[in-house]
Short mmCIF file of C-alpha atoms in Angstrom, two decimals:
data_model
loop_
_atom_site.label_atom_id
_atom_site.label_comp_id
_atom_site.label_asym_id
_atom_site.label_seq_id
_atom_site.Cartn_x
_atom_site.Cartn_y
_atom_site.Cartn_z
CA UNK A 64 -17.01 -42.16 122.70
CA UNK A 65 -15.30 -43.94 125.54
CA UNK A 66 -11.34 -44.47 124.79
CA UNK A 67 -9.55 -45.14 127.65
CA UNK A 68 -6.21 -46.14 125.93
CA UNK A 69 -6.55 -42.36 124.78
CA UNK A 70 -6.39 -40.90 128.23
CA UNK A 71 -3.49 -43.27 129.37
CA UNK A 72 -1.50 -42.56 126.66
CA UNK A 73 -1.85 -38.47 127.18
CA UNK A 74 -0.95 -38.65 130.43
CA UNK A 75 2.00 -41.13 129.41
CA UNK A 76 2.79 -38.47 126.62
CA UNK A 77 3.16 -35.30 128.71
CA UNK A 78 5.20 -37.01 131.18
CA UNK A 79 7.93 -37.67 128.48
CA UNK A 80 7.48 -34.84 126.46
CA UNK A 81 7.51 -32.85 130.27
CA UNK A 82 4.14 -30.71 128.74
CA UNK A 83 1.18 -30.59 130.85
CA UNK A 84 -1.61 -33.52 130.13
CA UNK A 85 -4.14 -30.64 129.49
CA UNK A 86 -2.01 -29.75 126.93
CA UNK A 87 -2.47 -32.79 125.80
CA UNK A 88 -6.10 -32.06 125.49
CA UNK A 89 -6.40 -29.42 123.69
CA UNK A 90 -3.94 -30.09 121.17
CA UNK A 91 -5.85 -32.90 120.46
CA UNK A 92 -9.10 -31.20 120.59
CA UNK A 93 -7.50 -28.96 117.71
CA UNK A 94 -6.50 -31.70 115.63
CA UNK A 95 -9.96 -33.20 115.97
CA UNK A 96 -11.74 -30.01 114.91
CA UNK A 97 -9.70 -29.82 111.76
CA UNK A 98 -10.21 -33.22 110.90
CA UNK A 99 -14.52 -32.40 111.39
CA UNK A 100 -13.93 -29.48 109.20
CA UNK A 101 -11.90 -31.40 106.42
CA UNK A 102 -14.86 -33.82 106.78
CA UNK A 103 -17.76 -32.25 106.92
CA UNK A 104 -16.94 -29.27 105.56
CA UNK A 105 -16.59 -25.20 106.88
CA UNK A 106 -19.08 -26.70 109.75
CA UNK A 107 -18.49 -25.42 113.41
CA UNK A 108 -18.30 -28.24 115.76
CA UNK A 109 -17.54 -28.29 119.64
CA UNK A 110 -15.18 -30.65 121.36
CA UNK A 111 -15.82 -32.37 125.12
CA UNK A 112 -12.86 -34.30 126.70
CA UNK A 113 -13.67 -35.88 129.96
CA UNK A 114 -10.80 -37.56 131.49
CA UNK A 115 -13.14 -38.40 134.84
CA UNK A 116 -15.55 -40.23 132.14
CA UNK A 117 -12.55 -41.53 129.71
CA UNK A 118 -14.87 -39.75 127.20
CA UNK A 119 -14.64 -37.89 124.28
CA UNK A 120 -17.87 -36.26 122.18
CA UNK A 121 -17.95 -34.39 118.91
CA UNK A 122 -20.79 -31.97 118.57
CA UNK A 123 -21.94 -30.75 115.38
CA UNK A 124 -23.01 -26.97 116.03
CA UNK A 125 -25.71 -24.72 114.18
CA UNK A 126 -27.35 -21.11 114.80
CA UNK A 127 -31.24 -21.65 113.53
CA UNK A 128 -32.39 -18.86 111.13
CA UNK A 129 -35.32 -17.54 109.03
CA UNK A 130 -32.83 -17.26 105.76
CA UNK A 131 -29.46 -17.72 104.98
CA UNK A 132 -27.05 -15.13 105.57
CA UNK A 133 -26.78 -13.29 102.01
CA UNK A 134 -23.68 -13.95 99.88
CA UNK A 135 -21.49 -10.99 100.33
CA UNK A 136 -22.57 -10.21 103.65
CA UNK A 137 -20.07 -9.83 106.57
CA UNK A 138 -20.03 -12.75 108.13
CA UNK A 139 -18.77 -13.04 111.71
CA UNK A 140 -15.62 -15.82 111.38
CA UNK A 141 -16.78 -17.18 115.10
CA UNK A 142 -20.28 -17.32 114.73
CA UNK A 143 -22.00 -20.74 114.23
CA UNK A 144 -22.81 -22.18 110.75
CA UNK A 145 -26.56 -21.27 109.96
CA UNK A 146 -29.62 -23.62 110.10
CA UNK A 147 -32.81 -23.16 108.68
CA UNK A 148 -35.43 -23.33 110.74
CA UNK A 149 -37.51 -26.01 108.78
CA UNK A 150 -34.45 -28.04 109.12
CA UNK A 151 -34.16 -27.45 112.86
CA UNK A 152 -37.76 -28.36 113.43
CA UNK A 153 -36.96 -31.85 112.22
CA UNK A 154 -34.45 -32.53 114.54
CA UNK A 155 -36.64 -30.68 117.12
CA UNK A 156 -40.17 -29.24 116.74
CA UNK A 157 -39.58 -26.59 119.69
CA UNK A 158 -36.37 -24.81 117.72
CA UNK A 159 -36.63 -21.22 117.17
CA UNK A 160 -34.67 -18.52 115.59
CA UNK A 161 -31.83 -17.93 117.61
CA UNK A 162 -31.40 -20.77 119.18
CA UNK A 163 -28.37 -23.36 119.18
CA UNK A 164 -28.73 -26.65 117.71
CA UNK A 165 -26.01 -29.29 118.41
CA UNK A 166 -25.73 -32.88 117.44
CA UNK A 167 -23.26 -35.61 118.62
CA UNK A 168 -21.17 -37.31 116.30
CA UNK A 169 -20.27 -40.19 116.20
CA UNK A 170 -16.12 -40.20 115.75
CA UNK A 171 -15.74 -43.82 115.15
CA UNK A 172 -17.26 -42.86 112.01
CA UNK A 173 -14.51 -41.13 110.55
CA UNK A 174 -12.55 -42.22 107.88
CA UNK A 175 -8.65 -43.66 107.81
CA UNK A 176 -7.63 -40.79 106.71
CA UNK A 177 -9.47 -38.28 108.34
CA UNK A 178 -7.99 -40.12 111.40
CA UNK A 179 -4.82 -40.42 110.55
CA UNK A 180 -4.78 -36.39 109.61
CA UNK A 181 -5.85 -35.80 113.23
CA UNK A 182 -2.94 -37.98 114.73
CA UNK A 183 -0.60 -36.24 112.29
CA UNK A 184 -1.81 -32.52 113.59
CA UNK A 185 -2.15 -33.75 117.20
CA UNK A 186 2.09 -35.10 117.27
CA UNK A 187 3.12 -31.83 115.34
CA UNK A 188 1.12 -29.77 118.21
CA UNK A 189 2.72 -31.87 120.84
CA UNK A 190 6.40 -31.11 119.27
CA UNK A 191 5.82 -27.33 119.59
CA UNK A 192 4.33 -27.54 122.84
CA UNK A 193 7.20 -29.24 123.66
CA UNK A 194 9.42 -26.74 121.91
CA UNK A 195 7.90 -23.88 123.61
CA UNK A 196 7.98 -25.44 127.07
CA UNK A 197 11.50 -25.88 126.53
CA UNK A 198 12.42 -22.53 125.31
CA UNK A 199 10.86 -20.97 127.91
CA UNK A 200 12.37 -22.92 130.36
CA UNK A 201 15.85 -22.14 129.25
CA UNK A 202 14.80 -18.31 128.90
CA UNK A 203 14.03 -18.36 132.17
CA UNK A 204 17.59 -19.52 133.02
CA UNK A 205 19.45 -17.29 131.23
CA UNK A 206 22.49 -15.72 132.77
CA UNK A 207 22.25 -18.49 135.33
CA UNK A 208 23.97 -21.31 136.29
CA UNK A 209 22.99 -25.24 135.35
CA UNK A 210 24.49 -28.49 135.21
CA UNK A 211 24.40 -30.75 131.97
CA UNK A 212 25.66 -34.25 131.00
CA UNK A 213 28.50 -34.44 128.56
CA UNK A 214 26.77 -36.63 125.26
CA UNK A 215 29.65 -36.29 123.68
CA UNK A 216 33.16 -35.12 123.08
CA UNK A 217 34.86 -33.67 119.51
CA UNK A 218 37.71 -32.00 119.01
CA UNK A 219 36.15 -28.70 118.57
CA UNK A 220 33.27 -29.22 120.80
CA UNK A 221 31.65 -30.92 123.43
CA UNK A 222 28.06 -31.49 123.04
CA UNK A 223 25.96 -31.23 126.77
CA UNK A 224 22.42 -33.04 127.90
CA UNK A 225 20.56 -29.75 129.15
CA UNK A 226 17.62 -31.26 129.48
CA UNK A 227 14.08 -31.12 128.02
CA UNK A 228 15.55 -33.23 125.16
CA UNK A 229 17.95 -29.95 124.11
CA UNK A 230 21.40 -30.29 123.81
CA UNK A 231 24.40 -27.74 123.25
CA UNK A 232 27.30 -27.28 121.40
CA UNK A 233 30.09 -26.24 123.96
CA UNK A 234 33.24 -25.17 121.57
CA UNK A 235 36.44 -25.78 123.19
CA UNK A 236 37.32 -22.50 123.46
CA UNK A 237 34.64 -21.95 125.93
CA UNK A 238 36.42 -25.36 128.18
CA UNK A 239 39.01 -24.17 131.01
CA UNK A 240 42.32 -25.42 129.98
CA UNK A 241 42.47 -28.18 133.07
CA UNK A 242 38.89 -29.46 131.58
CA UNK A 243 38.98 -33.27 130.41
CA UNK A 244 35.38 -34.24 130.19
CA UNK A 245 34.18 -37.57 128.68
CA UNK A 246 30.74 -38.90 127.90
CA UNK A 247 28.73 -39.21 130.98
CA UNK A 248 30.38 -36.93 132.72
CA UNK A 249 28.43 -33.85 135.08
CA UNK A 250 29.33 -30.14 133.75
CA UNK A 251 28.25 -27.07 135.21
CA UNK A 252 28.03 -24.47 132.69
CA UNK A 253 26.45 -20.84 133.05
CA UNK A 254 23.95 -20.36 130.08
CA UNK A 255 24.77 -16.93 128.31
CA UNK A 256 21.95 -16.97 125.73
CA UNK A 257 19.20 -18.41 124.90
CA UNK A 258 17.41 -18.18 121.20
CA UNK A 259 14.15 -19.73 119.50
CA UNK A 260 14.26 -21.84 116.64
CA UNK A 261 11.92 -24.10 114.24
CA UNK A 262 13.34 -26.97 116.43
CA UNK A 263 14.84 -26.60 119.62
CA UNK A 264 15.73 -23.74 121.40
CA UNK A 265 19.55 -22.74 120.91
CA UNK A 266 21.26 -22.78 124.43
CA UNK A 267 24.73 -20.81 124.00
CA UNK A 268 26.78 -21.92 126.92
CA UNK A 269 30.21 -21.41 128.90
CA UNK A 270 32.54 -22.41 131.36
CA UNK A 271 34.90 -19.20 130.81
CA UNK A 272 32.43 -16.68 131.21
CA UNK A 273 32.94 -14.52 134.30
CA UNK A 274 29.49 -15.02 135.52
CA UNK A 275 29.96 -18.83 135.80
CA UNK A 276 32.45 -17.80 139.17
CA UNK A 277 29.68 -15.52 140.26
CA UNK A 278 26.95 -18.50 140.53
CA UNK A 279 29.55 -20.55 142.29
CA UNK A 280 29.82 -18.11 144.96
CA UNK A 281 25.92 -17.62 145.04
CA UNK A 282 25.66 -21.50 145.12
CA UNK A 283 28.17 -22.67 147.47
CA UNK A 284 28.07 -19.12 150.17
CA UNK A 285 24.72 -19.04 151.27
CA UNK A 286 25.62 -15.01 152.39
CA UNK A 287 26.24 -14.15 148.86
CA UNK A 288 22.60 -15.99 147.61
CA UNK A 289 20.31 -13.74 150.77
CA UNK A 290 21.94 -10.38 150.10
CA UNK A 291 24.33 -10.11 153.30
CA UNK A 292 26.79 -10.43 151.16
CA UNK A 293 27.59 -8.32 147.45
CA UNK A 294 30.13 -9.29 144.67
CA UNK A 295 31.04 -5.74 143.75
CA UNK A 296 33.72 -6.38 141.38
CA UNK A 297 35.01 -9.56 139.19
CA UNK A 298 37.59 -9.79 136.90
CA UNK A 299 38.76 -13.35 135.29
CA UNK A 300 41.56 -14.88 133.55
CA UNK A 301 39.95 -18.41 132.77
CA UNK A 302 41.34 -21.10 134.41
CA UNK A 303 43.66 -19.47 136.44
CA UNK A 304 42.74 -16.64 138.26
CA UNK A 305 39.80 -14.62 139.59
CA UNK A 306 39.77 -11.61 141.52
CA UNK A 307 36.93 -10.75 143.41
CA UNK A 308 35.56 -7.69 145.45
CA UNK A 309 33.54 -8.68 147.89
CA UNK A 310 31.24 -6.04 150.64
CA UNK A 311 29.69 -6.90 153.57
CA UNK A 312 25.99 -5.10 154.41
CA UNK A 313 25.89 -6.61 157.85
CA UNK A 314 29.23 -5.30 160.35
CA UNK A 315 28.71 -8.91 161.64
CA UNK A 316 29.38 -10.47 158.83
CA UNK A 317 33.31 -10.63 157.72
CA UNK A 318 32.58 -10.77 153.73
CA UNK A 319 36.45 -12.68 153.32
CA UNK A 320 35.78 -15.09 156.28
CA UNK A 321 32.18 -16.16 155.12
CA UNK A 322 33.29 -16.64 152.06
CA UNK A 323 36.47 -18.67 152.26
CA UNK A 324 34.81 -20.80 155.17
CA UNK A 325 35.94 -22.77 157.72
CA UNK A 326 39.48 -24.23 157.20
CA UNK A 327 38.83 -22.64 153.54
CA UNK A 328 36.36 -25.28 152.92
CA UNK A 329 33.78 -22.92 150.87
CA UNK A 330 36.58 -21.16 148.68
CA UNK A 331 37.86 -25.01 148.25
CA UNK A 332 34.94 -26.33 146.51
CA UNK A 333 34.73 -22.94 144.30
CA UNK A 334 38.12 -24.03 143.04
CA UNK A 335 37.88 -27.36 142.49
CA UNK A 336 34.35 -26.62 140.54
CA UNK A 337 36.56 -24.25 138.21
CA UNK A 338 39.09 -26.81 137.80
CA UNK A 339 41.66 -25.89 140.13
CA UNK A 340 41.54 -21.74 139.11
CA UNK A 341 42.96 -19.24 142.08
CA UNK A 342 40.53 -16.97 143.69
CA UNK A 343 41.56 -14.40 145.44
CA UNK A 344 38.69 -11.86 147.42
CA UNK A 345 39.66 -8.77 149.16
CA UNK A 346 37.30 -6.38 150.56
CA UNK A 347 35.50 -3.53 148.63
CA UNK A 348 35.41 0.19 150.32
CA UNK A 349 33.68 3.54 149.03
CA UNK A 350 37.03 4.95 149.83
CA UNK A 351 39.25 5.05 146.80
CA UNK A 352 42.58 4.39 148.57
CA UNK A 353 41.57 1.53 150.70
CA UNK A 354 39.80 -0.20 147.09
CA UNK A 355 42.71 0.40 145.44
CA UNK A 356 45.29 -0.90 147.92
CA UNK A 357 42.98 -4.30 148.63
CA UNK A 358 42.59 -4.89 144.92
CA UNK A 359 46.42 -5.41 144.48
CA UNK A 360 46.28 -8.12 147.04
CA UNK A 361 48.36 -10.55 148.03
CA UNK A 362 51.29 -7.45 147.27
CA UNK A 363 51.73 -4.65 150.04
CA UNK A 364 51.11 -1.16 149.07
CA UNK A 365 53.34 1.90 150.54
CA UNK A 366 50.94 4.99 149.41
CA UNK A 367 48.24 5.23 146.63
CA UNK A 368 48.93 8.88 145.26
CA UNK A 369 47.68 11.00 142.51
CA UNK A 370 43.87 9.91 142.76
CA UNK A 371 41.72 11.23 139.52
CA UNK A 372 38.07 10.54 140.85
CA UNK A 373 37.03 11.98 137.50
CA UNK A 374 39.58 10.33 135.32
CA UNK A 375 39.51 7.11 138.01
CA UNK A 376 43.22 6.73 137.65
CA UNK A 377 45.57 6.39 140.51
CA UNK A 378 49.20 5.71 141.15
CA UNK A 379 50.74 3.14 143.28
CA UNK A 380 53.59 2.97 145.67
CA UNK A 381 54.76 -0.53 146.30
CA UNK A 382 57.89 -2.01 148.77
CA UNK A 383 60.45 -2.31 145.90
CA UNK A 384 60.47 -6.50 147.37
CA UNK A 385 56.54 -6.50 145.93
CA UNK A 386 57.17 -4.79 142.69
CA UNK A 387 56.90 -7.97 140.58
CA UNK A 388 53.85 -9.49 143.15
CA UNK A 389 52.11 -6.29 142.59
CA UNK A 390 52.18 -6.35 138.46
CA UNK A 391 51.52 -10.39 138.91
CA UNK A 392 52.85 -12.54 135.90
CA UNK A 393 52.81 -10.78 132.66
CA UNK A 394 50.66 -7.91 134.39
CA UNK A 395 47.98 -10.13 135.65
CA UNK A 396 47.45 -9.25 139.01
CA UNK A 397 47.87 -5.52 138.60
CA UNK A 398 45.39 -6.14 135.04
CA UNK A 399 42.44 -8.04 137.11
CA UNK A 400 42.92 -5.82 139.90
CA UNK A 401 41.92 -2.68 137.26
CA UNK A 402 39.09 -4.63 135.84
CA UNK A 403 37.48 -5.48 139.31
CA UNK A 404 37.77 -2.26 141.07
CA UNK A 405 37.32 -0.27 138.36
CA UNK A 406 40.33 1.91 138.82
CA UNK A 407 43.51 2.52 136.82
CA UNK A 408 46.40 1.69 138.29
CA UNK A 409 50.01 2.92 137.89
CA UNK A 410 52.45 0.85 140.26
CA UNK A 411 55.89 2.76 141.09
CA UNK A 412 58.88 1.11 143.48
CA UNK A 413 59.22 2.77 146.83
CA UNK A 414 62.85 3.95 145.98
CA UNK A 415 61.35 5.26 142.60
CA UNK A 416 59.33 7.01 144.75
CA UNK A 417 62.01 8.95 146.86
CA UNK A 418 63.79 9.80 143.84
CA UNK A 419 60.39 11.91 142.97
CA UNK A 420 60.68 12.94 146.33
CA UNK A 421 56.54 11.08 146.34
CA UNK A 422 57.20 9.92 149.34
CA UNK A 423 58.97 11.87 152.86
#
């Protein structure tokens, strides 16, 4: 049967559903096979599309034999439905056992309903293909940064355009507090997980979550993307501050200087993406004093004593002038400091200190 609407419309279809047209085809190569079946009955049939051709032809398919198959028998659930051989010679005098007998038929001949059965099977097919492709997509893309397009805004959620005709629920909780989207607007939100559903795939996503800093700096520091450069610590207080270790594996390379940029330009757009949060990088060493000291950055540090490596605790001694710059605001700076080195601190006053006689 020629049908060239058919073809156009498949290609049209897997375009906007984003599926592959030969996808397409053999959904709809399913659907017609069913619809045979339903028709015909348990007969086995064989489908050829041929886009070149704008074609499409049914075969009827047969295995001649001397005698049905006994009732009982095992029967194998692939194998053709049986012919006799008296039958096969009228279609054919030269059939033999064995051999395959197909027939075309015609598909105009099928009924309303048989047709509109196919169509039914052949859009449900194209909605889980579609499902799939999406859910696989997004699987793909977990623990990675995208950007969306606000849909909508509630006042417990936003709801973000993903793509692939998915959408998420982002609560406000997971929002930065200097985040004012509105419909239409461009988010960039890191996807933490992604699950499979009867419909669409569920896409959990944030704009709090650590990571969401860490594919800034991948995206916007081409040193950190190739490897020169390794994020070996990150600690976050949402919307305010980050604190990041950051290693160099080339000498060349100065892992601060790459990554703030020239005139700061690189660490600029990293803050305006996050809505204005602070980010401060100091440099990671293997030596537990230097780590220590850098992670409590911007405040000076006197001497880093009593250092556990088993119990990874330490105590700090700090100019008695850098006391409150070294605990930060309600213990923030001393708190992400902890959480991205991966050391406990203690911070003691310099006079404190001498008093212990720490210090000589």
């Amino acid at each position: 049967m020629i049908n060239k609407e058919f073809f156009k419309n498949a290609e049209e279809l897997a375009v906007a559903r984003g599926i592959d047209v030969e996808e397409v085809y053999a959904i709809f190569e399913k659907a017609l096979i069913n619809s045979f079946k339903k028709m015909y009955g348990n007969t086995s049939c064989r489908v050829v599309i041929n886009p070149a051709k704008n074609e499409i032809l049914l075969y009827s398919v047969h295995k001649v034999v001397e005698a049905y198959t006994p009732a009982g028998a095992e029967i194998d659930p692939e194998a053709p439905e049986e012919m006799l051989l008296e039958d096969a010679k009228k279609i054919k005098s030269s059939y033999k056992v064995g051999d395959i007998v197909e027939q075309q038929v015609n598909i105009k001949n099928f009924s309303r309903t048989t047709i509109g059965a196919a169509k039914s099977v052949t859009n449900q097919g194209i909605r889980t293909a579609e499902r799939e492709k999406a859910y696989q997509y997004f699987k793909d893309l977990e623990d990675e940064m995208i950007s969306g397009e606000v849909s909508n805004v509630g006042e417990k959620f936003i709801v973000v355009s993903l793509g692939y005709n998915v959408t998420s629920a982002l609560p406000i909780s997971e929002l930065l507090p200097n985040d004012h989207f509105q419909i239409g607007d461009t988010i960039r939100v890191y996807i933490k997980k992604v699950e499979q559903t009867t419909k669409e795939p569920k896409v959990q996503i944030s704009r709090t979550d650590r990571q969401l800093v860490t594919r800034l700096m991948e995206n916007y520091i081409p040193e950190i993307k190739s490897g020169i450069i390794e994020i070996k610590g990150i600690a976050r207080d949402p919307g305010d501050r980050s604190k990041i270790a950051l290693y160099s594996n080339d000498p060349k390379v100065d892992a601060i200087g790459s990554c703030v940029g020239e005139s700061g330009i690189r660490i600029r757009e990293i803050v305006n993406a996050l809505g204005g949060e602070k980010v401060d990088l100091y440099k990671w060493s293997e030596d537990p004093e230097e780590l220590i000291s850098n992670s409590l950055q911007p405040a000076n540090v006197t001497k880093v004593l009593s250092i556990d490596p088993k119990e990874k605790s330490s105590v700090v001694v700090v100019p008695d002038e850098h006391l409150s710059l070294a605990i930060g605001k309600a213990g923030q700076n001393v708190r992400l400091a902890v959480q991205s080195c991966g050391w406990k601190i203690d911070i003691m006053p310099t006079s404190e200190a001498f008093e212990k006689d720490l210090l000589i």
